[in-house]
CSV table of C-alpha atoms in Angstrom, one decimal:
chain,number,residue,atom,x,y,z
A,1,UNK,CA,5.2,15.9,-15.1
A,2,UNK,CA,8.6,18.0,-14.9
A,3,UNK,CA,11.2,16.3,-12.5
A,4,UNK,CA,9.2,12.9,-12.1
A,5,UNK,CA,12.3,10.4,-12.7
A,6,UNK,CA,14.7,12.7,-10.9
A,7,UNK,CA,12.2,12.5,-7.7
A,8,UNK,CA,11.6,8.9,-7.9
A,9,UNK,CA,15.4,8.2,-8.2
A,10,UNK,CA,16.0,10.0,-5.4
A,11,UNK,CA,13.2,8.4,-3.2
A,12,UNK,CA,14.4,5.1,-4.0
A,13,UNK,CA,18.2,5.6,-3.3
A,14,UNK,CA,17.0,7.2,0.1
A,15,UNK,CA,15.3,3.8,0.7
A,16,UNK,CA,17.2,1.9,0.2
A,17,UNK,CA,20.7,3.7,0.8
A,18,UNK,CA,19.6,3.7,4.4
A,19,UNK,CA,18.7,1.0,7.1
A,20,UNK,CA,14.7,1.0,7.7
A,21,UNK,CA,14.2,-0.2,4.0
A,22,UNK,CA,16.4,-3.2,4.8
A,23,UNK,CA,15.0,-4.1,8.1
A,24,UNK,CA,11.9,-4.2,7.0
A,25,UNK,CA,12.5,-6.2,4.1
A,26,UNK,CA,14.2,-8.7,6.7
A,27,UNK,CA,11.3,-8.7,8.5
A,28,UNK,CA,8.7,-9.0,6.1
A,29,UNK,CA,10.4,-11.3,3.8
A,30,UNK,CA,10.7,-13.5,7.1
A,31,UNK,CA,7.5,-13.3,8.9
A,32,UNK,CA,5.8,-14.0,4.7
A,33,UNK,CA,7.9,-17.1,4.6
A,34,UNK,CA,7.2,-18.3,8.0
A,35,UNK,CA,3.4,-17.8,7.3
A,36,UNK,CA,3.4,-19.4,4.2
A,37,UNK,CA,4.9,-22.4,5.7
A,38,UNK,CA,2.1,-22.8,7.9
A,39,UNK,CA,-1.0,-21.6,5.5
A,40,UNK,CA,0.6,-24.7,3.4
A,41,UNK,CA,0.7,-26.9,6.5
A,42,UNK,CA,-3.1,-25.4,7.5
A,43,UNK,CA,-4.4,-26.4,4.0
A,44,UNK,CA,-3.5,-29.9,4.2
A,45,UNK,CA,-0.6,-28.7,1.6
A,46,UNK,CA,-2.9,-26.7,-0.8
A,47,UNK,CA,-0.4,-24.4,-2.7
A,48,UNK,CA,-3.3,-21.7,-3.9
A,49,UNK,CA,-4.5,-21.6,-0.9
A,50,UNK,CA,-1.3,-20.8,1.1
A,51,UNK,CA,-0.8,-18.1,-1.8
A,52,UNK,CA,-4.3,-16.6,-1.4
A,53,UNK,CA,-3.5,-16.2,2.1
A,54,UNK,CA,-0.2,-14.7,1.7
A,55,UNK,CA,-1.4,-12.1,-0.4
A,56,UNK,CA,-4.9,-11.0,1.3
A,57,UNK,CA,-6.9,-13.6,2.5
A,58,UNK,CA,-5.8,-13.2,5.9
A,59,UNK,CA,-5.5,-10.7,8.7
A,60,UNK,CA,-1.5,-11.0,8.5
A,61,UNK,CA,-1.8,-9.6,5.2
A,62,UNK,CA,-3.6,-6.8,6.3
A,63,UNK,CA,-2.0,-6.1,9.2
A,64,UNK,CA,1.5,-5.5,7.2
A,65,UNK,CA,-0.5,-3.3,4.5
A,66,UNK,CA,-1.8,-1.2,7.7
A,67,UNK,CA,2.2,-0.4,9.5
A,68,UNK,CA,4.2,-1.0,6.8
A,69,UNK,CA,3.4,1.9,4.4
A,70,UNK,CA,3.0,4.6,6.9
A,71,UNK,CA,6.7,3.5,8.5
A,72,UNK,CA,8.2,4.1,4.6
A,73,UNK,CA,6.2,7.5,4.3
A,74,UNK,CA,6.4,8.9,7.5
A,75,UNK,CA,9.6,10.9,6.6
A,76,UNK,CA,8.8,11.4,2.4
A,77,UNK,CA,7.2,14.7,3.0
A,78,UNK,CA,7.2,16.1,7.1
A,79,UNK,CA,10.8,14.9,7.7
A,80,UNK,CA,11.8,17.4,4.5
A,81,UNK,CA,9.2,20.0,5.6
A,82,UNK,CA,11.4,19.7,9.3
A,83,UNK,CA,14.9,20.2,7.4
A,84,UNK,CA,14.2,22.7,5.2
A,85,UNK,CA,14.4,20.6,2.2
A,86,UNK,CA,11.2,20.8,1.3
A,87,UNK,CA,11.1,24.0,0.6
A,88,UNK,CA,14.2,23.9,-1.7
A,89,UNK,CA,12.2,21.2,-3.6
A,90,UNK,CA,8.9,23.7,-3.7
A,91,UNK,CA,10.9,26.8,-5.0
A,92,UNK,CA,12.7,24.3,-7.6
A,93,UNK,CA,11.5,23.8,-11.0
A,94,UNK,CA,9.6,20.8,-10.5
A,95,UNK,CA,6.0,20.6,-10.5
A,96,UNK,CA,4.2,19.4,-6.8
A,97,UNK,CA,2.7,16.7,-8.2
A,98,UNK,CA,5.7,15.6,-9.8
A,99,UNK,CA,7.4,15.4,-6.0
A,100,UNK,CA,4.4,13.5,-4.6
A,101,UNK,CA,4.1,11.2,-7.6
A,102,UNK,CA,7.6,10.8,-8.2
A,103,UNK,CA,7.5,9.7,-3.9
A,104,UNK,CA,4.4,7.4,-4.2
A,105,UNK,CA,5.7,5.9,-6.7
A,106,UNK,CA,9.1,5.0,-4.9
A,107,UNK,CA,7.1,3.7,-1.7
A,108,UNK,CA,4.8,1.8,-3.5
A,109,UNK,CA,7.8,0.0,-5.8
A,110,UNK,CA,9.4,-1.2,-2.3
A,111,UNK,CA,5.9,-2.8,-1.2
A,112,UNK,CA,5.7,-4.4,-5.0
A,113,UNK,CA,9.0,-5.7,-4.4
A,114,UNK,CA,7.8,-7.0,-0.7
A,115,UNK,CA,4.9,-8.8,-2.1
A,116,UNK,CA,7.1,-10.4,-4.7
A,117,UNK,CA,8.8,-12.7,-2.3
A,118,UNK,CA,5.9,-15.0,-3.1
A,119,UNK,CA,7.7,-15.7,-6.7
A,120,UNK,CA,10.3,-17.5,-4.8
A,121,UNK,CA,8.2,-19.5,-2.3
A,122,UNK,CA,5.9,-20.7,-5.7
A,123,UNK,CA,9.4,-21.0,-7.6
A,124,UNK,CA,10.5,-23.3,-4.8
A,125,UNK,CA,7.2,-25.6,-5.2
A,126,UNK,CA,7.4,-25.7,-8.6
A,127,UNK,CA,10.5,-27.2,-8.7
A,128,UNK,CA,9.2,-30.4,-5.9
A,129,UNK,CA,6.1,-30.8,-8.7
A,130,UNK,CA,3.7,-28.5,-7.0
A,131,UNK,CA,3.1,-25.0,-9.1
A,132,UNK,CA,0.4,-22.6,-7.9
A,133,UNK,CA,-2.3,-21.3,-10.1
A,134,UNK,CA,-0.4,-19.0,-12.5
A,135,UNK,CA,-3.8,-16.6,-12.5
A,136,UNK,CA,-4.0,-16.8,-8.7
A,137,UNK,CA,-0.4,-15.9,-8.2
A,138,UNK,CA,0.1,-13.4,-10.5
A,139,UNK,CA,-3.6,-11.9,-9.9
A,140,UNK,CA,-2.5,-11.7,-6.0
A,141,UNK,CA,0.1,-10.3,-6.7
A,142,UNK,CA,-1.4,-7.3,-8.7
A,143,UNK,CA,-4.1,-6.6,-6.0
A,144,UNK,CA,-1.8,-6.4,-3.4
A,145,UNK,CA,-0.1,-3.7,-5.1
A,146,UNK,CA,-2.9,-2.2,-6.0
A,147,UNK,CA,-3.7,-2.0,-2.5
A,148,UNK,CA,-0.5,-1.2,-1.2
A,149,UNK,CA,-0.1,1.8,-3.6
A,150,UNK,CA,-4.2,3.0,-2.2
A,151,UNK,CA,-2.2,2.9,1.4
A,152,UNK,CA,1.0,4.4,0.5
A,153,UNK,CA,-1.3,7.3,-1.0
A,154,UNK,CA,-2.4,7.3,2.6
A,155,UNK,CA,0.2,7.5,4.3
A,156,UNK,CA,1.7,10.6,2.0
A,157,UNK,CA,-1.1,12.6,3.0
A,158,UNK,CA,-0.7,11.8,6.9
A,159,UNK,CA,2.9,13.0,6.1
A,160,UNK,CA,2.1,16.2,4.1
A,161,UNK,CA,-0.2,17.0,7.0
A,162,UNK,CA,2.7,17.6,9.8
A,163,UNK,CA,6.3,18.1,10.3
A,164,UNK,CA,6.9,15.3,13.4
A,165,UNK,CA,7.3,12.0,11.4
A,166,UNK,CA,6.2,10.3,14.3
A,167,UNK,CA,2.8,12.2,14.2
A,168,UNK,CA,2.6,11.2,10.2
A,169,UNK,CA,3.2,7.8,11.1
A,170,UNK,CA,0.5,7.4,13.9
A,171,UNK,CA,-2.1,9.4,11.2
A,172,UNK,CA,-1.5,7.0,8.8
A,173,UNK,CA,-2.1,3.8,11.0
A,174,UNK,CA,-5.2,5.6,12.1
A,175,UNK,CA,-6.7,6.0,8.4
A,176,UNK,CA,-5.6,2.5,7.4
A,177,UNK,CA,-7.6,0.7,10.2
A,178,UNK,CA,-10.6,3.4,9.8
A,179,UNK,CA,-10.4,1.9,5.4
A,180,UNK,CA,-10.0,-1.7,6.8
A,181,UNK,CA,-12.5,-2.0,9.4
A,182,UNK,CA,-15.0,0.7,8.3
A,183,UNK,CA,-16.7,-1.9,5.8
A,184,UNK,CA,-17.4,-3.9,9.2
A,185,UNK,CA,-19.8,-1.3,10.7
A,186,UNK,CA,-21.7,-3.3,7.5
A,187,UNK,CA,-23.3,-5.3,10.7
A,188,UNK,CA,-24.4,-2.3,12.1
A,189,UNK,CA,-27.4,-1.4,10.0
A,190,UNK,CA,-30.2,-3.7,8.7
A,191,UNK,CA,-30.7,-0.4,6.2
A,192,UNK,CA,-29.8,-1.6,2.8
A,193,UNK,CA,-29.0,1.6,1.5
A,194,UNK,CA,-26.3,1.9,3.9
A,195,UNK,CA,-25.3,-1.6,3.9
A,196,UNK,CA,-24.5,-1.2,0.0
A,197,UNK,CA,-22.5,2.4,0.6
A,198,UNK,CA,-20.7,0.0,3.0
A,199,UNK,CA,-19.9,-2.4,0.5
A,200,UNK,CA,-18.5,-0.2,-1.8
A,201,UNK,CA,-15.6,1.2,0.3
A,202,UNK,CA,-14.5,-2.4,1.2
A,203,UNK,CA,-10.8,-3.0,0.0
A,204,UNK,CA,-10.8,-6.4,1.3
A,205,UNK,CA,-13.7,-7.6,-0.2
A,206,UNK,CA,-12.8,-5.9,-3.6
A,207,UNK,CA,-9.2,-7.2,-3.4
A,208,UNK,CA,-10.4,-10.9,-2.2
A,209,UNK,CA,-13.5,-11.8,-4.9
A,210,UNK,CA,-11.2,-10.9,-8.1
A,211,UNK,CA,-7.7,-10.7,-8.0
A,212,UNK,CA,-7.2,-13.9,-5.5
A,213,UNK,CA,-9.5,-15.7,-7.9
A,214,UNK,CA,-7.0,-15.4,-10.6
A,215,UNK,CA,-9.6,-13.0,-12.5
A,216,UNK,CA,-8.7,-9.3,-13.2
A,217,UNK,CA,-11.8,-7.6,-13.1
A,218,UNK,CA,-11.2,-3.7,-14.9
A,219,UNK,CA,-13.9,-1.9,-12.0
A,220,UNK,CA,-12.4,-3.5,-9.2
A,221,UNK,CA,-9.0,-2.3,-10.4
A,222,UNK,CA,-11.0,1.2,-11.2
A,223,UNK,CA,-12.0,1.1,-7.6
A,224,UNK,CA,-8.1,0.9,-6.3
A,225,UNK,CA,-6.8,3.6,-8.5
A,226,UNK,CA,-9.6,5.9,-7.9
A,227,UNK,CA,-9.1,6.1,-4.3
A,228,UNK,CA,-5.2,6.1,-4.3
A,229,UNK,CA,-6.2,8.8,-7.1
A,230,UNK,CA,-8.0,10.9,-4.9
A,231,UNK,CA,-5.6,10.5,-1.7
A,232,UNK,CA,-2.4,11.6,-3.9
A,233,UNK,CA,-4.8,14.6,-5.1
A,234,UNK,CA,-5.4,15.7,-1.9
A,235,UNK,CA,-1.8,15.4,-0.6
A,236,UNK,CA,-0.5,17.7,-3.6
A,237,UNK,CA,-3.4,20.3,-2.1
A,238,UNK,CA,-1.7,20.0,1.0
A,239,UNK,CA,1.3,20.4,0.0
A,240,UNK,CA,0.4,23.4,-2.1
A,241,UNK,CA,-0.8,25.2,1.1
A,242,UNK,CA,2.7,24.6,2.4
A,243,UNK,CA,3.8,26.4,-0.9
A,244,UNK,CA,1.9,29.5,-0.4
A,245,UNK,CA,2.4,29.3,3.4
């Protein structure tokens, strides 16, 4: 796709050339390292369980993947669409797809580098003799990226949808709970039918039974692309309609 790197360069230097990047890193990195301090002290000093916790087994984890992501794409595409940059970008020689891949791809590398923080808490055991699980650690790792690019790819669409970045943002928080709790409404229905439907929109439960097992599973990756998949391809239809708007 024409003008990929050049968007993706961009994306990230606007990240993290300006304060909100930083912040949240602060943030993150310290609220992960105070949780993981007390998962460890919770599990009676159990290192792989402390990770699976850090990187999905709990409600923390969650909770991050549902504000974080909408707070770094809230301004990617509405807050261009405001300033008239966005047009400049649309009459450029770079495909749309290329701009919204090229800006999922830059939100998605932050939330990698996020998770990562995890590296240096197991680093840090390994050293006083107690090493997590390599599988459980790395395969953590990989599903919370997977899931954090399926919510960035969210939160890109809430952003291609308006011009208030404020507005994008709320969206975006919106959708995330609506993914994370639908799979809940599970309890509703004693109809198995539904029940199973249920079961296969649930990112925890595909993100928790492979990855934090240390086992990489190809459908359950499948099942995180497809979805991000399908939210990039409809943000690039809405910002087409921008286009011929």
């Amino acid at each position: 796709m024409r003008g990929l790197l050049a968007i993706y360069r961009r994306e990230m230097a606007g990240l993290f050339f300006g304060p909100l990047a930083w912040v949240l890193l602060a943030l993150v990195f310290l609220l992960n390292g105070y949780l993981f301090v007390l998962y460890l002290k919770s599990s009676g000093g159990n290192v792989d369980t402390a990770v699976r916790l850090s990187l999905g087994d709990s409600w923390a984890f969650w909770v991050l993947l549902i504000l974080v992501p909408p707070l770094l794409t809230m301004r990617m595409v509405s807050e261009e669409s405001k300033s008239g940059l966005l047009e400049f970008l649309l009459t450029a020689p770079i495909s749309d797809a290329s701009v919204i891949v090229g800006k999922f791809l830059a939100a998605t590398t932050f939330l990698a580098l996020m998770w990562s923080a995890v590296f240096v808490y197991a680093g840090a055991l390994s050293t006083l003799g107690a090493a997590p699980d390599t599988g459980v650690l790395i395969g953590g790792w990989i599903g919370a990226v997977l899931a954090s690019a399926l919510f960035s790819a969210v939160g890109l669409l809430a952003s291609a949808l308006t011009n208030t970045p404020v507005l994008a943002a709320f969206g975006a928080v919106l959708m995330n709970l609506v993914i994370v709790i639908a799979p809940l409404l599970s309890n509703l229905s004693d109809d198995p039918v539904f029940q199973r439907a249920i079961r296969h929109i649930d990112v925890i439960d595909h993100h928790t039974n492979s990855f934090l097992l240390g086992l990489f599973d190809t459908s359950y990756a499948v099942f995180f692309v497809a979805w991000t998949v399908l939210f990039l391809f409809l943000t690039v239809r809405a910002l087409e309609t921008r286009r011929w708007a």
